[in-house]
Amino acid sequence: MKTILITGGTGMIGRALTAALLEAGHRVIIFTRNPAQYKATGNCSYAAWDPAKGTIDEAAIQSGHAILHLAGAGVADKRWSEKRKKEIRDSRVQGGELLCKALSTISNEISVVVSASAIGWYGPDPQVPNPKPFEETAPAHDDFLGPTCEAWEQSLAPLTAMGKRVVFLRTGIVLATQGGALAEFMKPVKFGIAAILSNGKQMISWLHIQDMVRMYLEAMENEQWQGAYNAVAPHPISNKELVLELAKKMRGKAFIPIHVPGIFLKIGLGEMSVEVLKSTTVSADKIRKAGFQFAFPTIEAALQQLLK
């Protein structure tokens, strides 16, 4: 049994990851700003941390063997005001800086830190026919999310000098019925409406939540993994393909495809609409070459499992 520390463990991915770790026989400690809000059960307990204040439970750090770092304010949870964008960036950078400080000053046995990152690193597909999918060597784009992802990853850079193995999973759109993008796509389909965003041609680099969980476990356990990996399925699809496949799985032929004009999204979402309408085609070649086997490589297989 190992003790695995998780930041952001109360979110959708964190909950799925916690369940998998407990099933594998590990002990899990979840860092949260309000540990009293949660009840410890079996081998899962909660410990205090506050990245904004720079405080963390030292005993938890001393007991851990690995850290899975998921914490960060939800990118799509609120409209992007300047204040909200600062929260999104600071929540990620301050968390990384706090972990580095803790691991440099507190006696510990942490050998590996696996951190979330995002394909927001890459920006939109080039406006050329058949653009080459983004690989991990591509520079960060110069929009809001590109520098945010870069600062997020750089906040953990000091760990390498401490002898810790660090892995970044640049995550695409994670598909799960418990929340996230898929749950939003499902809402209008329940009423027979397949809501295609704008022209529907924008490419979505996605991943089934079970494959996401397995990537974290593999990154934690496989000592050959180091640096950044794109956490996306090998077959990106367009928004239109995703919505129509979802509608077919849920409704058979009993639905009406409707294109939602981009201007409506811009009015409703503001600056964040750029991300909703952006086409980003991301390569899964590196993680496949590292030996990862996708359980759900195609959208058909993923939706069939999620909607069964």
Short mmCIF file of N, CA and C in Angstrom, two decimals, residues 158-252:
data_model
loop_
_atom_site.label_atom_id
_atom_site.label_comp_id
_atom_site.label_asym_id
_atom_site.label_seq_id
_atom_site.Cartn_x
_atom_site.Cartn_y
_atom_site.Cartn_z
N PRO A 158 11.00 23.40 -10.36
CA PRO A 158 12.03 23.16 -9.34
C PRO A 158 12.07 21.73 -8.80
N LEU A 159 10.99 20.97 -8.97
CA LEU A 159 10.96 19.60 -8.44
C LEU A 159 11.99 18.70 -9.11
N THR A 160 12.27 18.96 -10.38
CA THR A 160 13.24 18.13 -11.10
C THR A 160 14.61 18.22 -10.45
N ALA A 161 14.99 19.43 -10.04
CA ALA A 161 16.28 19.63 -9.38
C ALA A 161 16.33 18.95 -8.01
N MET A 162 15.16 18.68 -7.43
CA MET A 162 15.09 17.97 -6.15
C MET A 162 15.16 16.46 -6.33
N GLY A 163 15.20 16.00 -7.57
CA GLY A 163 15.25 14.57 -7.84
C GLY A 163 13.88 13.92 -7.94
N LYS A 164 12.84 14.74 -8.06
CA LYS A 164 11.50 14.19 -8.22
C LYS A 164 11.20 14.00 -9.70
N ARG A 165 10.52 12.93 -10.04
CA ARG A 165 10.05 12.73 -11.42
C ARG A 165 8.75 13.50 -11.60
N VAL A 166 8.67 14.29 -12.66
CA VAL A 166 7.49 15.13 -12.88
C VAL A 166 6.89 14.81 -14.25
N VAL A 167 5.58 14.58 -14.25
CA VAL A 167 4.85 14.29 -15.49
C VAL A 167 3.69 15.27 -15.61
N PHE A 168 3.52 15.85 -16.79
CA PHE A 168 2.38 16.74 -17.06
C PHE A 168 1.45 16.06 -18.06
N LEU A 169 0.17 16.01 -17.76
CA LEU A 169 -0.81 15.46 -18.68
C LEU A 169 -1.63 16.62 -19.25
N ARG A 170 -1.31 17.01 -20.49
CA ARG A 170 -2.01 18.11 -21.16
C ARG A 170 -3.35 17.58 -21.66
N THR A 171 -4.38 17.87 -20.89
CA THR A 171 -5.66 17.20 -21.02
C THR A 171 -6.60 17.89 -21.99
N GLY A 172 -7.26 17.08 -22.82
CA GLY A 172 -8.29 17.57 -23.73
C GLY A 172 -9.64 17.59 -23.04
N ILE A 173 -10.71 17.49 -23.82
CA ILE A 173 -12.07 17.48 -23.28
C ILE A 173 -12.36 16.10 -22.72
N VAL A 174 -12.50 15.99 -21.41
CA VAL A 174 -12.74 14.71 -20.76
C VAL A 174 -14.24 14.40 -20.80
N LEU A 175 -14.58 13.26 -21.37
CA LEU A 175 -15.98 12.87 -21.51
C LEU A 175 -16.42 11.98 -20.35
N ALA A 176 -17.44 12.45 -19.64
CA ALA A 176 -18.03 11.71 -18.53
C ALA A 176 -19.47 12.16 -18.39
N THR A 177 -20.33 11.27 -17.91
CA THR A 177 -21.74 11.64 -17.75
C THR A 177 -21.98 12.39 -16.44
N GLN A 178 -20.98 12.38 -15.53
CA GLN A 178 -21.18 13.02 -14.23
C GLN A 178 -20.96 14.52 -14.27
N GLY A 179 -20.49 15.05 -15.38
CA GLY A 179 -20.23 16.48 -15.46
C GLY A 179 -19.38 16.80 -16.67
N GLY A 180 -18.89 18.04 -16.73
CA GLY A 180 -18.02 18.44 -17.83
C GLY A 180 -18.79 18.69 -19.12
N ALA A 181 -18.07 18.70 -20.24
CA ALA A 181 -18.63 19.10 -21.53
C ALA A 181 -19.73 18.15 -22.01
N LEU A 182 -19.55 16.84 -21.83
CA LEU A 182 -20.52 15.88 -22.35
C LEU A 182 -21.89 16.09 -21.71
N ALA A 183 -21.88 16.34 -20.41
CA ALA A 183 -23.15 16.57 -19.72
C ALA A 183 -23.88 17.78 -20.30
N GLU A 184 -23.13 18.80 -20.71
CA GLU A 184 -23.75 19.99 -21.32
C GLU A 184 -24.29 19.66 -22.71
N PHE A 185 -23.54 18.88 -23.49
CA PHE A 185 -24.01 18.49 -24.81
C PHE A 185 -25.28 17.65 -24.72
N MET A 186 -25.41 16.87 -23.65
CA MET A 186 -26.54 15.97 -23.50
C MET A 186 -27.85 16.70 -23.20
N LYS A 187 -27.77 17.87 -22.58
CA LYS A 187 -28.99 18.56 -22.12
C LYS A 187 -29.98 18.82 -23.24
N PRO A 188 -29.57 19.48 -24.35
CA PRO A 188 -30.56 19.71 -25.42
C PRO A 188 -30.97 18.44 -26.14
N VAL A 189 -30.06 17.44 -26.19
CA VAL A 189 -30.38 16.20 -26.89
C VAL A 189 -31.54 15.48 -26.19
N LYS A 190 -31.62 15.62 -24.87
CA LYS A 190 -32.72 15.00 -24.13
C LYS A 190 -34.08 15.50 -24.61
N PHE A 191 -34.07 16.72 -25.18
CA PHE A 191 -35.31 17.31 -25.69
C PHE A 191 -35.41 17.21 -27.21
N GLY A 192 -34.53 16.36 -27.80
CA GLY A 192 -34.60 16.12 -29.23
C GLY A 192 -33.86 17.13 -30.08
N ILE A 193 -33.00 17.93 -29.46
CA ILE A 193 -32.25 18.95 -30.20
C ILE A 193 -30.76 18.60 -30.19
N ALA A 194 -30.18 18.43 -31.38
CA ALA A 194 -28.73 18.23 -31.50
C ALA A 194 -28.10 19.59 -31.79
N ALA A 195 -27.59 20.24 -30.74
CA ALA A 195 -27.11 21.63 -30.85
C ALA A 195 -25.66 21.65 -31.33
N ILE A 196 -25.48 21.92 -32.61
CA ILE A 196 -24.15 22.01 -33.21
C ILE A 196 -23.66 23.44 -33.07
N LEU A 197 -22.45 23.63 -32.55
CA LEU A 197 -21.94 24.97 -32.27
C LEU A 197 -21.32 25.59 -33.52
N SER A 198 -21.87 26.72 -33.94
CA SER A 198 -21.43 27.44 -35.14
C SER A 198 -21.51 26.49 -36.35
N ASN A 199 -20.44 26.41 -37.16
CA ASN A 199 -20.51 25.52 -38.33
C ASN A 199 -20.21 24.06 -37.99
N GLY A 200 -19.78 23.81 -36.74
CA GLY A 200 -19.53 22.44 -36.29
C GLY A 200 -18.25 21.82 -36.79
N LYS A 201 -17.44 22.59 -37.52
CA LYS A 201 -16.22 22.03 -38.11
C LYS A 201 -15.04 22.02 -37.12
N GLN A 202 -15.16 22.74 -36.01
CA GLN A 202 -14.04 22.82 -35.07
C GLN A 202 -13.73 21.46 -34.46
N MET A 203 -12.44 21.11 -34.48
CA MET A 203 -12.02 19.79 -34.01
C MET A 203 -11.91 19.75 -32.49
N ILE A 204 -12.38 18.66 -31.93
CA ILE A 204 -12.34 18.45 -30.49
C ILE A 204 -11.40 17.29 -30.19
N SER A 205 -10.40 17.56 -29.37
CA SER A 205 -9.48 16.51 -28.91
C SER A 205 -9.99 16.08 -27.53
N TRP A 206 -10.50 14.87 -27.45
CA TRP A 206 -11.28 14.40 -26.31
C TRP A 206 -10.63 13.18 -25.68
N LEU A 207 -11.18 12.75 -24.53
CA LEU A 207 -10.67 11.56 -23.83
C LEU A 207 -11.75 11.03 -22.91
N HIS A 208 -11.95 9.71 -22.92
CA HIS A 208 -12.88 9.06 -22.00
C HIS A 208 -12.31 9.15 -20.58
N ILE A 209 -13.16 9.39 -19.59
CA ILE A 209 -12.69 9.57 -18.23
C ILE A 209 -11.96 8.34 -17.69
N GLN A 210 -12.35 7.15 -18.12
CA GLN A 210 -11.63 5.96 -17.65
C GLN A 210 -10.21 5.92 -18.18
N ASP A 211 -10.01 6.34 -19.42
CA ASP A 211 -8.65 6.42 -19.96
C ASP A 211 -7.86 7.53 -19.25
N MET A 212 -8.53 8.62 -18.88
CA MET A 212 -7.88 9.68 -18.12
C MET A 212 -7.33 9.15 -16.81
N VAL A 213 -8.16 8.41 -16.08
CA VAL A 213 -7.75 7.83 -14.80
C VAL A 213 -6.57 6.87 -15.00
N ARG A 214 -6.67 6.04 -16.02
CA ARG A 214 -5.59 5.07 -16.28
C ARG A 214 -4.29 5.77 -16.65
N MET A 215 -4.37 6.92 -17.32
CA MET A 215 -3.16 7.67 -17.63
C MET A 215 -2.47 8.16 -16.37
N TYR A 216 -3.25 8.68 -15.41
CA TYR A 216 -2.65 9.13 -14.15
C TYR A 216 -1.97 7.98 -13.42
N LEU A 217 -2.62 6.82 -13.40
CA LEU A 217 -2.03 5.67 -12.71
C LEU A 217 -0.74 5.22 -13.40
N GLU A 218 -0.77 5.19 -14.75
CA GLU A 218 0.41 4.78 -15.51
C GLU A 218 1.54 5.79 -15.32
N ALA A 219 1.21 7.08 -15.35
CA ALA A 219 2.23 8.11 -15.16
C ALA A 219 2.85 8.02 -13.77
N MET A 220 2.05 7.66 -12.80
CA MET A 220 2.55 7.53 -11.43
C MET A 220 3.46 6.32 -11.27
N GLU A 221 3.11 5.23 -11.92
CA GLU A 221 3.80 3.96 -11.69
C GLU A 221 4.96 3.69 -12.65
N ASN A 222 4.89 4.24 -13.86
CA ASN A 222 5.90 3.95 -14.88
C ASN A 222 7.03 4.96 -14.80
N GLU A 223 8.18 4.54 -14.34
CA GLU A 223 9.30 5.44 -14.11
C GLU A 223 9.91 5.97 -15.40
N GLN A 224 9.50 5.43 -16.55
CA GLN A 224 10.01 5.91 -17.84
C GLN A 224 9.29 7.19 -18.28
N TRP A 225 8.14 7.44 -17.70
CA TRP A 225 7.38 8.63 -18.09
C TRP A 225 7.96 9.87 -17.41
N GLN A 226 8.22 10.90 -18.19
CA GLN A 226 8.72 12.16 -17.65
C GLN A 226 8.41 13.29 -18.62
N GLY A 227 8.06 14.45 -18.08
CA GLY A 227 7.75 15.59 -18.94
C GLY A 227 6.30 15.61 -19.37
N ALA A 228 6.03 16.27 -20.50
CA ALA A 228 4.65 16.49 -20.95
C ALA A 228 4.16 15.42 -21.91
N TYR A 229 2.89 15.03 -21.73
CA TYR A 229 2.20 14.09 -22.62
C TYR A 229 0.81 14.64 -22.90
N ASN A 230 0.39 14.55 -24.15
CA ASN A 230 -0.98 14.93 -24.48
C ASN A 230 -1.95 13.85 -24.02
N ALA A 231 -2.88 14.24 -23.18
CA ALA A 231 -3.88 13.31 -22.66
C ALA A 231 -5.15 13.44 -23.50
N VAL A 232 -5.08 12.85 -24.70
CA VAL A 232 -6.20 12.89 -25.65
C VAL A 232 -6.30 11.53 -26.34
N ALA A 233 -7.50 11.21 -26.81
CA ALA A 233 -7.69 9.98 -27.58
C ALA A 233 -7.04 10.14 -28.96
N PRO A 234 -6.72 9.02 -29.63
CA PRO A 234 -6.00 9.10 -30.90
C PRO A 234 -6.85 9.56 -32.09
N HIS A 235 -8.17 9.72 -31.90
CA HIS A 235 -9.02 10.09 -33.03
C HIS A 235 -9.88 11.31 -32.68
N PRO A 236 -9.32 12.53 -32.85
CA PRO A 236 -10.13 13.74 -32.64
C PRO A 236 -11.31 13.76 -33.61
N ILE A 237 -12.37 14.47 -33.23
CA ILE A 237 -13.55 14.56 -34.08
C ILE A 237 -14.04 16.01 -34.10
N SER A 238 -14.88 16.32 -35.08
CA SER A 238 -15.45 17.66 -35.13
C SER A 238 -16.61 17.78 -34.16
N ASN A 239 -16.94 19.01 -33.81
CA ASN A 239 -18.08 19.25 -32.93
C ASN A 239 -19.35 18.65 -33.51
N LYS A 240 -19.54 18.79 -34.83
CA LYS A 240 -20.74 18.26 -35.48
C LYS A 240 -20.78 16.74 -35.37
N GLU A 241 -19.65 16.08 -35.60
CA GLU A 241 -19.60 14.61 -35.50
C GLU A 241 -19.92 14.15 -34.09
N LEU A 242 -19.38 14.84 -33.09
CA LEU A 242 -19.63 14.47 -31.70
C LEU A 242 -21.11 14.62 -31.35
N VAL A 243 -21.68 15.76 -31.70
CA VAL A 243 -23.07 16.03 -31.34
C VAL A 243 -24.02 15.06 -32.04
N LEU A 244 -23.79 14.80 -33.33
CA LEU A 244 -24.68 13.89 -34.06
C LEU A 244 -24.53 12.45 -33.57
N GLU A 245 -23.31 12.02 -33.26
CA GLU A 245 -23.11 10.66 -32.73
C GLU A 245 -23.78 10.53 -31.36
N LEU A 246 -23.67 11.57 -30.54
CA LEU A 246 -24.32 11.56 -29.24
C LEU A 246 -25.84 11.48 -29.39
N ALA A 247 -26.38 12.28 -30.32
CA ALA A 247 -27.84 12.29 -30.55
C ALA A 247 -28.32 10.92 -31.03
N LYS A 248 -27.57 10.28 -31.92
CA LYS A 248 -27.94 8.95 -32.43
C LYS A 248 -27.95 7.93 -31.29
N LYS A 249 -26.92 8.01 -30.44
CA LYS A 249 -26.85 7.06 -29.33
C LYS A 249 -27.99 7.27 -28.34
N MET A 250 -28.39 8.52 -28.13
CA MET A 250 -29.41 8.82 -27.13
C MET A 250 -30.84 8.73 -27.68
N ARG A 251 -31.02 9.11 -28.97
CA ARG A 251 -32.38 9.28 -29.48
C ARG A 251 -32.70 8.50 -30.74
N GLY A 252 -31.73 7.72 -31.25
CA GLY A 252 -31.98 7.03 -32.51
C GLY A 252 -32.08 8.05 -33.63
#
